[in-house]
């Protein structure tokens, strides 16, 4: 396991897209960040309940895993 891949996975878990950008895939990072912003706004207004929190957590996990495996 490379420490940079783990670090980028953690960064992308906290802020989706950051790990991808650090990996050099800036377009994917920007897309994941944009989707995260839209998702958070949508959940804030329409699904502000435990189900919305689960969706947000799953998205953050996906972004972190993607940054980790694509280093």
mmCIF file of N, CA, C and O in Angstrom, residues 5 20 23 25 28 62 65-71:
data_model
loop_
_atom_site.group_PDB
_atom_site.id
_atom_site.type_symbol
_atom_site.label_atom_id
_atom_site.label_comp_id
_atom_site.label_asym_id
_atom_site.label_seq_id
_atom_site.Cartn_x
_atom_site.Cartn_y
_atom_site.Cartn_z
ATOM 1 N N UNK A 5 -1.457 7.006 -1.922
ATOM 2 C CA UNK A 5 -2.791 6.568 -2.319
ATOM 3 C C UNK A 5 -3.736 6.601 -1.120
ATOM 4 O O UNK A 5 -4.892 6.999 -1.251
ATOM 5 N N UNK A 20 -8.701 12.882 -6.250
ATOM 6 C CA UNK A 20 -8.557 12.697 -7.696
ATOM 7 C C UNK A 20 -7.703 13.821 -8.284
ATOM 8 O O UNK A 20 -6.871 13.584 -9.146
ATOM 9 N N UNK A 23 -4.213 13.221 -7.532
ATOM 10 C CA UNK A 23 -3.709 12.129 -8.365
ATOM 11 C C UNK A 23 -3.400 12.587 -9.785
ATOM 12 O O UNK A 23 -2.834 11.837 -10.560
ATOM 13 N N UNK A 25 -5.879 13.769 -11.935
ATOM 14 C CA UNK A 25 -7.097 13.725 -12.749
ATOM 15 C C UNK A 25 -8.004 14.877 -12.319
ATOM 16 O O UNK A 25 -8.992 14.694 -11.617
ATOM 17 N N UNK A 28 -11.894 14.798 -13.398
ATOM 18 C CA UNK A 28 -12.699 13.893 -12.583
ATOM 19 C C UNK A 28 -12.891 14.463 -11.183
ATOM 20 O O UNK A 28 -13.966 14.363 -10.605
ATOM 21 N N UNK A 62 -17.377 6.333 -1.795
ATOM 22 C CA UNK A 62 -17.045 6.054 -3.196
ATOM 23 C C UNK A 62 -15.911 6.957 -3.674
ATOM 24 O O UNK A 62 -14.963 6.486 -4.301
ATOM 25 N N UNK A 65 -12.625 5.829 -2.087
ATOM 26 C CA UNK A 65 -12.162 4.569 -2.661
ATOM 27 C C UNK A 65 -11.634 4.772 -4.077
ATOM 28 O O UNK A 65 -10.606 4.204 -4.452
ATOM 29 N N UNK A 66 -12.312 5.595 -4.851
ATOM 30 C CA UNK A 66 -11.886 5.859 -6.227
ATOM 31 C C UNK A 66 -10.514 6.522 -6.244
ATOM 32 O O UNK A 66 -9.655 6.162 -7.051
ATOM 33 N N UNK A 67 -10.293 7.474 -5.381
ATOM 34 C CA UNK A 67 -8.987 8.152 -5.315
ATOM 35 C C UNK A 67 -7.916 7.175 -4.848
ATOM 36 O O UNK A 67 -6.784 7.209 -5.336
ATOM 37 N N UNK A 68 -8.262 6.283 -3.915
ATOM 38 C CA UNK A 68 -7.304 5.309 -3.400
ATOM 39 C C UNK A 68 -6.887 4.307 -4.481
ATOM 40 O O UNK A 68 -5.717 4.031 -4.666
ATOM 41 N N UNK A 69 -7.846 3.768 -5.221
ATOM 42 C CA UNK A 69 -7.525 2.715 -6.178
ATOM 43 C C UNK A 69 -6.951 3.251 -7.479
ATOM 44 O O UNK A 69 -6.305 2.505 -8.214
ATOM 45 N N UNK A 70 -7.140 4.520 -7.792
ATOM 46 C CA UNK A 70 -6.663 5.066 -9.057
ATOM 47 C C UNK A 70 -5.384 5.876 -8.916
ATOM 48 O O UNK A 70 -5.074 6.695 -9.758
ATOM 49 N N UNK A 71 -4.636 5.661 -7.832
ATOM 50 C CA UNK A 71 -3.389 6.395 -7.657
ATOM 51 C C UNK A 71 -2.343 5.879 -8.619
ATOM 52 O O UNK A 71 -2.148 4.764 -8.860
#
